[in-house]
PDB file of C-alpha atoms and ligand atoms in Angstrom:
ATOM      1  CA  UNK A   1       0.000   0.000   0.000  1.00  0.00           C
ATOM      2  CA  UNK A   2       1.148   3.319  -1.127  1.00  0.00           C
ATOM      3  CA  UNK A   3       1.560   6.177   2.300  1.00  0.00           C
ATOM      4  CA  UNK A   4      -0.339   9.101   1.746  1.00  0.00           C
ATOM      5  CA  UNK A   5       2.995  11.474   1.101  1.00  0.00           C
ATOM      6  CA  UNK A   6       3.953  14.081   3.700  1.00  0.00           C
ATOM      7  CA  UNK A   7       4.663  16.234   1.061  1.00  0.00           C
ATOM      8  CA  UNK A   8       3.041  16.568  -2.294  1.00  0.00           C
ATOM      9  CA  UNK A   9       4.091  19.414  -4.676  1.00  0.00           C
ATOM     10  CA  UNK A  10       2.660  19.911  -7.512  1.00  0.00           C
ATOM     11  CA  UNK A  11       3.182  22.421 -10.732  1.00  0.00           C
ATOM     12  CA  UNK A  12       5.450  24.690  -8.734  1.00  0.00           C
ATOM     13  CA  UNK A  13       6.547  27.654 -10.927  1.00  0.00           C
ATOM     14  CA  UNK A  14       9.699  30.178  -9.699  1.00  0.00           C
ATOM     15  CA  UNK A  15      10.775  32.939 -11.198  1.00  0.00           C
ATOM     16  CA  UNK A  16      13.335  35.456 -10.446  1.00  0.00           C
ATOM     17  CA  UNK A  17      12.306  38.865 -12.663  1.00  0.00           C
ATOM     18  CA  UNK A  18      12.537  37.328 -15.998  1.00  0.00           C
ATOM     19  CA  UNK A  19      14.439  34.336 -14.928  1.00  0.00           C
ATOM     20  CA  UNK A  20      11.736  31.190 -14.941  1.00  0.00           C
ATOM     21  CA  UNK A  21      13.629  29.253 -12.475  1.00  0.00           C
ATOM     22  CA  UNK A  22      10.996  26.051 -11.653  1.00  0.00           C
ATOM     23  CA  UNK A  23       8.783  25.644 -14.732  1.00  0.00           C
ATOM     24  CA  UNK A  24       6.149  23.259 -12.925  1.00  0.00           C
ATOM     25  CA  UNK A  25       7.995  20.460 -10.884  1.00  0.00           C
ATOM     26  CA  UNK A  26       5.932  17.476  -9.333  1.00  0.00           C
ATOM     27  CA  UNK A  27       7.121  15.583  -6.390  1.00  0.00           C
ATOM     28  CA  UNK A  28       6.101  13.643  -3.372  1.00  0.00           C
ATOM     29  CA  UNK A  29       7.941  12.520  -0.141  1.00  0.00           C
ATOM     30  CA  UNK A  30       6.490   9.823   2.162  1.00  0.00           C
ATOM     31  CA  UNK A  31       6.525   9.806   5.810  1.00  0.00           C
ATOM     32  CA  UNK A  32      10.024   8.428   7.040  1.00  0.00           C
ATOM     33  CA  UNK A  33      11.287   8.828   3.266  1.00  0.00           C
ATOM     34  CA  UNK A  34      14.810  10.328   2.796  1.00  0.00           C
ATOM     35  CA  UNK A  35      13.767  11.475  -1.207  1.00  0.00           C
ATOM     36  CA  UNK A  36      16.388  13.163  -3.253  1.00  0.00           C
ATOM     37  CA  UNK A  37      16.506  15.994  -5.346  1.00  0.00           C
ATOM     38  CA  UNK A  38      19.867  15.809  -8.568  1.00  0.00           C
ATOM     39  CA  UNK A  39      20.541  17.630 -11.119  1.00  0.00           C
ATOM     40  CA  UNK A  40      23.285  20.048 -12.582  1.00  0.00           C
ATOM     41  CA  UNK A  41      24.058  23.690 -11.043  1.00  0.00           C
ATOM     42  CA  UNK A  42      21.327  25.702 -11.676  1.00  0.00           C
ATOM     43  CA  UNK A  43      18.830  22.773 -12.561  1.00  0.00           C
ATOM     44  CA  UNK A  44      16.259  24.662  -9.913  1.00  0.00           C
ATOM     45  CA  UNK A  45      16.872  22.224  -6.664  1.00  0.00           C
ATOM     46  CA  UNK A  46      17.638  25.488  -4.304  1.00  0.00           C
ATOM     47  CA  UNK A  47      14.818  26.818  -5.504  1.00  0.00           C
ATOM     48  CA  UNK A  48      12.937  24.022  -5.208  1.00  0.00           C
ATOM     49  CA  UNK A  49      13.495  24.084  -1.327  1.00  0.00           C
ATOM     50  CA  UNK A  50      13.137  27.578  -1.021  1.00  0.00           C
ATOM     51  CA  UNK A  51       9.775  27.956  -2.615  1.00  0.00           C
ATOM     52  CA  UNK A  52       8.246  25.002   0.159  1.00  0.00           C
ATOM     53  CA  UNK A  53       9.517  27.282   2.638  1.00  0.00           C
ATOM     54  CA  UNK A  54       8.265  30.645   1.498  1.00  0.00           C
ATOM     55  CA  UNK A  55      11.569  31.747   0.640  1.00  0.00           C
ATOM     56  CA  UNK A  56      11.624  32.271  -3.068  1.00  0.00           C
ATOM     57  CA  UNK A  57       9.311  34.143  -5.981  1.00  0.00           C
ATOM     58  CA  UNK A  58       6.742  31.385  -5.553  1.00  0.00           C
ATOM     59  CA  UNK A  59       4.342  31.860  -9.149  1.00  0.00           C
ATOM     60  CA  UNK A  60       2.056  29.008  -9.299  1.00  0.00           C
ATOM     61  CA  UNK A  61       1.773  25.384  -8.191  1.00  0.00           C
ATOM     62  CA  UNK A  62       0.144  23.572  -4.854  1.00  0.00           C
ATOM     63  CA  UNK A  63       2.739  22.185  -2.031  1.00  0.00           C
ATOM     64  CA  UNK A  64       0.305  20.308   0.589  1.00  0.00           C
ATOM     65  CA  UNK A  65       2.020  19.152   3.666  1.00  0.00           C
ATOM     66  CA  UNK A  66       0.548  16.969   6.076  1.00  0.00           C
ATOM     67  CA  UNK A  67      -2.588  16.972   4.064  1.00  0.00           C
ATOM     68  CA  UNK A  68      -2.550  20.903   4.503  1.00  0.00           C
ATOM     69  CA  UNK A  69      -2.238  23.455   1.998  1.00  0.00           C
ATOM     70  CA  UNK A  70       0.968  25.673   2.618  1.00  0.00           C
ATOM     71  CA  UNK A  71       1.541  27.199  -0.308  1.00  0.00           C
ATOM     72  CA  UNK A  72       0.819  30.925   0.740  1.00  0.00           C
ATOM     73  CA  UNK A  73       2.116  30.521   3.767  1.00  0.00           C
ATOM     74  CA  UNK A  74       5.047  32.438   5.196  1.00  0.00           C
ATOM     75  CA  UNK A  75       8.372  30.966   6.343  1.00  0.00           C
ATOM     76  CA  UNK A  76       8.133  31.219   9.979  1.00  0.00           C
ATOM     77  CA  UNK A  77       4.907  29.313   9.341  1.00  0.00           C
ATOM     78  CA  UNK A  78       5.885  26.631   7.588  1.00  0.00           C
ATOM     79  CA  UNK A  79       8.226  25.988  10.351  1.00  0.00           C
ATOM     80  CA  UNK A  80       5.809  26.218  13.355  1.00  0.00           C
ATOM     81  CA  UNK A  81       4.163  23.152  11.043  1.00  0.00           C
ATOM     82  CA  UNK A  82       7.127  20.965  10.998  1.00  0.00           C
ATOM     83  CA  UNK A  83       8.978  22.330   7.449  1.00  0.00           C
ATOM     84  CA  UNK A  84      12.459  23.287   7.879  1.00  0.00           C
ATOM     85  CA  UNK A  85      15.005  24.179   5.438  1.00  0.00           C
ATOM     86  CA  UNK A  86      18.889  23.702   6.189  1.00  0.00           C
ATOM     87  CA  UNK A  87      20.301  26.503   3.793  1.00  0.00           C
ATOM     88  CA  UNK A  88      23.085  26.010   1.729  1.00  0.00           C
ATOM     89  CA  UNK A  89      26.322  27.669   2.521  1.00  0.00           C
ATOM     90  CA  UNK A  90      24.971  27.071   6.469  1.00  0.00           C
ATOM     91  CA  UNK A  91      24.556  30.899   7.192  1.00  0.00           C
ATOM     92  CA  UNK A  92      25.904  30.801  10.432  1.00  0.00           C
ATOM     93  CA  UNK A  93      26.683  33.846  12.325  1.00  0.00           C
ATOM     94  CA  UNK A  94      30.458  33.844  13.448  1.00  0.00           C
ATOM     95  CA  UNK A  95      29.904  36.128  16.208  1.00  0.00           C
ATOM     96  CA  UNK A  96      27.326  33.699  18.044  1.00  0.00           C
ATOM     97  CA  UNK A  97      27.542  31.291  20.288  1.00  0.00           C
ATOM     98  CA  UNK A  98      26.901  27.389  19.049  1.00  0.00           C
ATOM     99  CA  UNK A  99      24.389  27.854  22.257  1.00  0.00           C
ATOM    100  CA  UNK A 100      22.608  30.825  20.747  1.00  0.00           C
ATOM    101  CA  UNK A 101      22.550  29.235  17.566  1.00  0.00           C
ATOM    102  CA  UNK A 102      20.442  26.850  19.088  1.00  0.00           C
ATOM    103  CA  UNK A 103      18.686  28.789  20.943  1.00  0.00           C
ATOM    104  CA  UNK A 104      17.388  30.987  17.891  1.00  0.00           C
ATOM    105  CA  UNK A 105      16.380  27.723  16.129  1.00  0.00           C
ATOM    106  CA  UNK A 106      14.358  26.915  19.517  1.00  0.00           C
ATOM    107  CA  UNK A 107      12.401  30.124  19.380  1.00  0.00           C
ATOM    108  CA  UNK A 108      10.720  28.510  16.476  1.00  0.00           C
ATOM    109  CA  UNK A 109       9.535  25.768  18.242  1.00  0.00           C
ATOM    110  CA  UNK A 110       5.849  24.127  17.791  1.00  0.00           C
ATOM    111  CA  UNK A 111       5.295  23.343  21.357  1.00  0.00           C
ATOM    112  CA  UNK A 112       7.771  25.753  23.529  1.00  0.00           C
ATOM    113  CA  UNK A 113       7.747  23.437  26.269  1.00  0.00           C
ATOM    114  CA  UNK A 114      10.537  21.193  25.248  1.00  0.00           C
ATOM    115  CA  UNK A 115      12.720  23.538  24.163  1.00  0.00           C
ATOM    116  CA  UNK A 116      15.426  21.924  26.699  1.00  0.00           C
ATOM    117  CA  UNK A 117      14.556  18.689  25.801  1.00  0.00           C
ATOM    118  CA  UNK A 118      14.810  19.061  22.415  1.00  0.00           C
ATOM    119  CA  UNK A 119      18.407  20.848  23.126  1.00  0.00           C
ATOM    120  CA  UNK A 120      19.659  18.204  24.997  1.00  0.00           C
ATOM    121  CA  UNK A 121      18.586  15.338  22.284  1.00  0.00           C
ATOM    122  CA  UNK A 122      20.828  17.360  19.818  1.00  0.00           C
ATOM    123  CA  UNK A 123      23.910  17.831  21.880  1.00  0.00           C
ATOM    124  CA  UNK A 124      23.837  13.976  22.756  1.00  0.00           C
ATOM    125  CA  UNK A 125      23.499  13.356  18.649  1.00  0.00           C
ATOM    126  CA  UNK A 126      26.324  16.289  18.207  1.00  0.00           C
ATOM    127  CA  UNK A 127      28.678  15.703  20.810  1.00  0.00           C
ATOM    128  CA  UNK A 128      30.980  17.981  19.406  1.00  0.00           C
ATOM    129  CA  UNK A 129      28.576  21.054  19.978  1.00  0.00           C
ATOM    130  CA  UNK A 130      28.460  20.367  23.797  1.00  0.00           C
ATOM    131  CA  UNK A 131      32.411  20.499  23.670  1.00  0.00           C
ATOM    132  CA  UNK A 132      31.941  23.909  22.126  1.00  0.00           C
ATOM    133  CA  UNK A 133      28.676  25.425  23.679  1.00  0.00           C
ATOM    134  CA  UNK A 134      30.046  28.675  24.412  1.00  0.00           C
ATOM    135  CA  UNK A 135      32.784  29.090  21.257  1.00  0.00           C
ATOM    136  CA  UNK A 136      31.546  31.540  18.515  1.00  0.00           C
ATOM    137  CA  UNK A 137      30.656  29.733  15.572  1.00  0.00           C
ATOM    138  CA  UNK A 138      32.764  31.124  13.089  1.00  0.00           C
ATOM    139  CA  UNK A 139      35.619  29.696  14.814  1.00  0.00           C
ATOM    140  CA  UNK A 140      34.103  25.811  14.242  1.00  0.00           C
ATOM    141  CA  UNK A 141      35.100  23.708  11.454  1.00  0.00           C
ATOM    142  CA  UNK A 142      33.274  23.717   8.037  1.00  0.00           C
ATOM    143  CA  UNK A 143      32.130  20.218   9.204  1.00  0.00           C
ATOM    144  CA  UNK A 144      31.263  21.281  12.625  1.00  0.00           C
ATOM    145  CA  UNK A 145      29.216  24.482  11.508  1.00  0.00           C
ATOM    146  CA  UNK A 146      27.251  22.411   8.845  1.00  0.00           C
ATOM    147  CA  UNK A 147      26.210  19.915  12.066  1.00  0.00           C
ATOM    148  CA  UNK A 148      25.157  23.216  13.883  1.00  0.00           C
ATOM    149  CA  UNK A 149      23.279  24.013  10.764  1.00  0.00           C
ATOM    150  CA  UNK A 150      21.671  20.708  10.939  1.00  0.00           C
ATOM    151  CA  UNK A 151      21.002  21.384  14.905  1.00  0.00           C
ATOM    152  CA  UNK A 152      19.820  24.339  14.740  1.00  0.00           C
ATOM    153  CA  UNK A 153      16.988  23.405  12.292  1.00  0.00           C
ATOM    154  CA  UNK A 154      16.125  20.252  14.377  1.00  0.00           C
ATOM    155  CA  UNK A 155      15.232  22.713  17.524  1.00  0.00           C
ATOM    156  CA  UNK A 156      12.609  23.302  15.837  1.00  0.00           C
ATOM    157  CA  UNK A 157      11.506  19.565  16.004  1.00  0.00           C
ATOM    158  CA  UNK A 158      10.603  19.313  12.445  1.00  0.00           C
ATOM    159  CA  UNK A 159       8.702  16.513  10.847  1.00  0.00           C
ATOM    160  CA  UNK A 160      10.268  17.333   7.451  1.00  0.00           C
ATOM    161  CA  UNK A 161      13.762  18.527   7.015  1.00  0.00           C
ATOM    162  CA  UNK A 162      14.973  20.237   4.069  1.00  0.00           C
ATOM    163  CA  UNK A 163      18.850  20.233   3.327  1.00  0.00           C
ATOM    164  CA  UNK A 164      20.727  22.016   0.812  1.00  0.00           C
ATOM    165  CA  UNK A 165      24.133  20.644  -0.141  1.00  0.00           C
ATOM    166  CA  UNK A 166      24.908  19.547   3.372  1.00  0.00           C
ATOM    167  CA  UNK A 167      28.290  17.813   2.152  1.00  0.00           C
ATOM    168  CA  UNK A 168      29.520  21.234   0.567  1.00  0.00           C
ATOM    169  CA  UNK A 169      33.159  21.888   0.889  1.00  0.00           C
ATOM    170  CA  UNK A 170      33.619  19.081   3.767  1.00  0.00           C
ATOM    171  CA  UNK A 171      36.095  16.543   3.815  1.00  0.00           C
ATOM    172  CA  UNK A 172      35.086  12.942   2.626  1.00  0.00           C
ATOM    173  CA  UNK A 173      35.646  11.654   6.092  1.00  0.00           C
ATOM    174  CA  UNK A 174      33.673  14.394   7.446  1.00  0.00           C
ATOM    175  CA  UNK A 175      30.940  13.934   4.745  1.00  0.00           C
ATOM    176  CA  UNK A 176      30.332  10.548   6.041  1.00  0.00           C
ATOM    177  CA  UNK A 177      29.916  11.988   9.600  1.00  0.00           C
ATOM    178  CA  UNK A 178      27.220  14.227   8.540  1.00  0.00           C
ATOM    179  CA  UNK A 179      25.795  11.032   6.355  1.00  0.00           C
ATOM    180  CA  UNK A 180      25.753   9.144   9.541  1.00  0.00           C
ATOM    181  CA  UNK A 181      24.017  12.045  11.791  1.00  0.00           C
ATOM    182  CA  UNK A 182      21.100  12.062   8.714  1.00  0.00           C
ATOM    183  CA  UNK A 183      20.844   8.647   8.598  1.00  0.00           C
ATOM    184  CA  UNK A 184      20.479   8.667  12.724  1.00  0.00           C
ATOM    185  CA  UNK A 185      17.918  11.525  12.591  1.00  0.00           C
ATOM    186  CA  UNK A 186      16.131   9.552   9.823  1.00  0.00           C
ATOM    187  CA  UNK A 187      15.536   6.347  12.168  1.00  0.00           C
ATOM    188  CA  UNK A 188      14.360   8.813  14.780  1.00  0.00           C
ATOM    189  CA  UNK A 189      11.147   9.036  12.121  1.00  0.00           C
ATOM    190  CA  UNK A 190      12.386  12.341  10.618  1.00  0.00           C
ATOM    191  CA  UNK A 191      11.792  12.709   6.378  1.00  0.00           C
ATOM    192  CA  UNK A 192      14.065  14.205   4.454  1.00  0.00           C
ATOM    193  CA  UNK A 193      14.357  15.899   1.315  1.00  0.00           C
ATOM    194  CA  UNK A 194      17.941  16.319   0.183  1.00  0.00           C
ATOM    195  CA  UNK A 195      19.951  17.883  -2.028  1.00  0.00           C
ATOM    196  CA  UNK A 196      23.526  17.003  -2.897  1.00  0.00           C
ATOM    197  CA  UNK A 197      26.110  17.171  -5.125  1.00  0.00           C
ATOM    198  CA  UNK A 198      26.976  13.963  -4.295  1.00  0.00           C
ATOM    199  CA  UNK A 199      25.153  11.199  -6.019  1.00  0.00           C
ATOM    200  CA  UNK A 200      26.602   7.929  -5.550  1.00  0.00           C
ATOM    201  CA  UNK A 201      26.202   9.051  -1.463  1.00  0.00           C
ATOM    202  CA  UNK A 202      23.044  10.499  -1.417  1.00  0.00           C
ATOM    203  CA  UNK A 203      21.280   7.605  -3.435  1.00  0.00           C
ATOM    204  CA  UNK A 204      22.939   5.102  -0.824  1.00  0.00           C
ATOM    205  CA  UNK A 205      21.232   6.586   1.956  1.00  0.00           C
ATOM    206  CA  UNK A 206      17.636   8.052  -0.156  1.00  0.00           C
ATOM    207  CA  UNK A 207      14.860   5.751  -0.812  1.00  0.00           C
ATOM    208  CA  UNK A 208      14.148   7.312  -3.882  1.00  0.00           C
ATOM    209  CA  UNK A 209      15.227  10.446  -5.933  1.00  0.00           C
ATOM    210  CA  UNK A 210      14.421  13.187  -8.646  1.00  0.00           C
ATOM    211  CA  UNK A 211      16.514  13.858 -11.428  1.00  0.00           C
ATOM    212  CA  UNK A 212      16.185  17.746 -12.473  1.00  0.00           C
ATOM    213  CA  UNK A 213      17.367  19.787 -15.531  1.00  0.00           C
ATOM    214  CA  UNK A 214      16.394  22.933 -16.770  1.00  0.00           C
ATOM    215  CA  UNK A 215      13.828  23.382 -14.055  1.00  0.00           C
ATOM    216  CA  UNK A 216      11.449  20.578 -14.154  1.00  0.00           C
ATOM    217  CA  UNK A 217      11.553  17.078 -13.022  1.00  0.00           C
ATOM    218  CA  UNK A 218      13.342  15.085 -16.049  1.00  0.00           C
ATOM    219  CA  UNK A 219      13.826  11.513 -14.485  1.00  0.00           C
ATOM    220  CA  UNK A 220      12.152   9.887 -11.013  1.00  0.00           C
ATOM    221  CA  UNK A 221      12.723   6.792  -9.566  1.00  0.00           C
ATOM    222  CA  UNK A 222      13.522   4.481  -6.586  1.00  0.00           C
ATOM    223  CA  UNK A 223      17.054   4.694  -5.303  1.00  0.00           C
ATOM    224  CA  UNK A 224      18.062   1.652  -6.478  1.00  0.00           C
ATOM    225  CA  UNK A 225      16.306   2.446  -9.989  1.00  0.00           C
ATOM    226  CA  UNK A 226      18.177   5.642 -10.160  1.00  0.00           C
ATOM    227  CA  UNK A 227      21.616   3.953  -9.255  1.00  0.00           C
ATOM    228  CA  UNK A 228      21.150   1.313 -11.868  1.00  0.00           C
ATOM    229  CA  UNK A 229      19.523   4.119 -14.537  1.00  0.00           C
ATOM    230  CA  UNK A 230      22.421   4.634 -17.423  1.00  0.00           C
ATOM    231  CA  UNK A 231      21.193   7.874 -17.700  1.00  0.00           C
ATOM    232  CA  UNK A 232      22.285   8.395 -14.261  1.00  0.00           C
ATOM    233  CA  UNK A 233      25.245   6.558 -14.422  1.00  0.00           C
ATOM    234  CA  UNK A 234      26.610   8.348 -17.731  1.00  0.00           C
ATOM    235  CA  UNK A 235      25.807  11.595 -15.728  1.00  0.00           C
ATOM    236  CA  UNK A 236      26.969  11.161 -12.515  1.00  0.00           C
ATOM    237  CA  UNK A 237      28.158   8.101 -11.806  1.00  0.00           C
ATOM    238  CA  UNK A 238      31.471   8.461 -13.942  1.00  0.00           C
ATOM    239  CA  UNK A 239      30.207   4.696 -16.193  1.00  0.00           C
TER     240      UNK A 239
HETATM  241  P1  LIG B 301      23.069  25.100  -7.535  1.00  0.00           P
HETATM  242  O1  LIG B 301      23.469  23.734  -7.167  1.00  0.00           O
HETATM  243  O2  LIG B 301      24.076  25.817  -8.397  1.00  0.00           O
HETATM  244  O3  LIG B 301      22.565  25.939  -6.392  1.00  0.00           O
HETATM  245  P2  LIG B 301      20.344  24.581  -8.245  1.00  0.00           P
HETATM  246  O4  LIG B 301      19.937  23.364  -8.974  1.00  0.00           O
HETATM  247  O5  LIG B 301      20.097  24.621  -6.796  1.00  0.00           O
HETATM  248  O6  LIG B 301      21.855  24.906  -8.548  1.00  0.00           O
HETATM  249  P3  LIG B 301      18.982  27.083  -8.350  1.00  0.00           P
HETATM  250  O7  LIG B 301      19.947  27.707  -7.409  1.00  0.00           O
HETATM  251  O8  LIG B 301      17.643  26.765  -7.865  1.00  0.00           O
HETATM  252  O9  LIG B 301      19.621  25.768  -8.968  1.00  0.00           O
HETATM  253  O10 LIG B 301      18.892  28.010  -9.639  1.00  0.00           O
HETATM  254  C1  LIG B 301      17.958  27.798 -10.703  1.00  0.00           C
HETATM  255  C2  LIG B 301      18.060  28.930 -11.708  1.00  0.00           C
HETATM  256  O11 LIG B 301      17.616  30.152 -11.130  1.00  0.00           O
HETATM  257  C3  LIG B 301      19.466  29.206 -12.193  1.00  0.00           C
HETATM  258  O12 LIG B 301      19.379  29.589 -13.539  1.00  0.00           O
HETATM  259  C4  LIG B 301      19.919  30.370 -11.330  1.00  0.00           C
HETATM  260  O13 LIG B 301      20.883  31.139 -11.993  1.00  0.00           O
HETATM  261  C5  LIG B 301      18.630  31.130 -11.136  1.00  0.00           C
HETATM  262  N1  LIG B 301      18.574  31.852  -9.847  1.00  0.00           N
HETATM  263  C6  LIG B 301      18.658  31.289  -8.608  1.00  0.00           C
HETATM  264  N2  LIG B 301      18.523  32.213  -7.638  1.00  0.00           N
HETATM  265  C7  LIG B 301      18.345  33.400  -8.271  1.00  0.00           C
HETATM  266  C8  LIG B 301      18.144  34.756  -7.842  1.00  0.00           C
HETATM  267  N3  LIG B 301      18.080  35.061  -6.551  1.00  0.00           N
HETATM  268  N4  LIG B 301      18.010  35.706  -8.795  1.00  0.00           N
HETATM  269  C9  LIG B 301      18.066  35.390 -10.112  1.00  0.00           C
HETATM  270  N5  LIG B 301      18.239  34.147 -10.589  1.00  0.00           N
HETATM  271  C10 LIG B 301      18.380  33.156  -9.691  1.00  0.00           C
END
């Protein structure tokens, strides 16, 4: 039996002044799914995720979550619902705290309450953020400020998680790190919709994926359909 999808876009249009970034792109991500969005630079992923949270020049198209309609919504919204988007390129602020970090994705929280709770579930997952609680982030590793990224959108205790490029600049050891902490938030009953350069990685750990060029969806498939695909291997997969 097919889930009824926790997110279900459909003919989502973007433009930026006369640039037509998204020219109607259809996808759906089930409940507990990590789905994954390819494609070349400037194939429309970013503003794929931007436009489900608000954040870009939104023209036309329907993007229900949870069976409700969000499309009009506004960003700090969509989070209070459970939609939160991991930027790329992090956007930390140097001068703050990894603690304040946390604390400003906290002040989006659903249900206040468990704030604390919520704060101490992340520094148990990112043990190296408790080691630097007080240290500004812009002294942290690239790897460490992408897993602040990643913990500062979970204080929001989404149900749907949004990351851009997560393994962007980061060492392959420390890529796998940051696989591992998805792949550990994942079993924790968090969805995922993820964007990454890198393919052969992010269709081991997706359960299925769109392909995008030109903005609109040009190939869709299981994981293990799109790692087998020749397209996708002639593409990405260096076959
Ligand atoms: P990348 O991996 O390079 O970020 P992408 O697949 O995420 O690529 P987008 O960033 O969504 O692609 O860009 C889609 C198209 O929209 C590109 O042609 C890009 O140049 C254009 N674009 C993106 N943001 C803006 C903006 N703020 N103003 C004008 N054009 C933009």
């Amino acid at each position: 039996p097919v889930l009824k999808p926790l997110l279900e876009v459909s003919g989502l249009k973007v433009a930026y002044g006369a640039v037509e970034a998204l020219k109607g792109v259809d996808l759906a991500v089930g409940k507990g799914q990590i789905v994954t969005l390819l494609g070349a630079n400037g194939a429309g992923k970013s503003s794929t995720l931007n436009a489900l949270v608000g954040l870009a020049g939104k023209k036309a198209g329907r993007v229900s979550f949870n069976g409700r309609d969000v499309s009009g919504l506004a960003p700090e919204q969509i989070v209070r619902l459970g939609m939160t988007l991991t930027p790329e390129g992090r956007r930390i602020f140097p001068s703050l705290t990894v603690d304040e970090h946390l604390l400003l994705g906290g002040a989006m929280h659903k249900a206040r309450g468990a704030i604390s709770e919520v704060r101490e579930d992340m520094l148990s997952r990112f043990p190296i953020l408790k080691e630097r609680l007080t240290q500004k982030a812009g002294s942290l590793s690239g790897g460490e400020q992408q897993m602040l990224a990643i913990a500062r959108s979970m204080m929001s205790s989404p149900d749907l998680l949004l990351l851009d490029e997560p393994s962007l600049g980061l060492a392959p050891q420390v890529v796998d790190l940051i696989f591992d902490l998805i792949a550990g938030l994942r079993q924790k009953g968090l969805t995922i919709l993820l964007v990454e350069q890198n393919v052969s990685l992010s269709l081991e750990i997706a359960d299925a994926g769109y392909v995008m060029a030109n903005g609109r969806v040009v190939l869709s498939g299981t994981a293990a359909e799109l790692r087998n695909s020749t397209e996708i291997q002639g593409a990405y997969l260096g076959a």
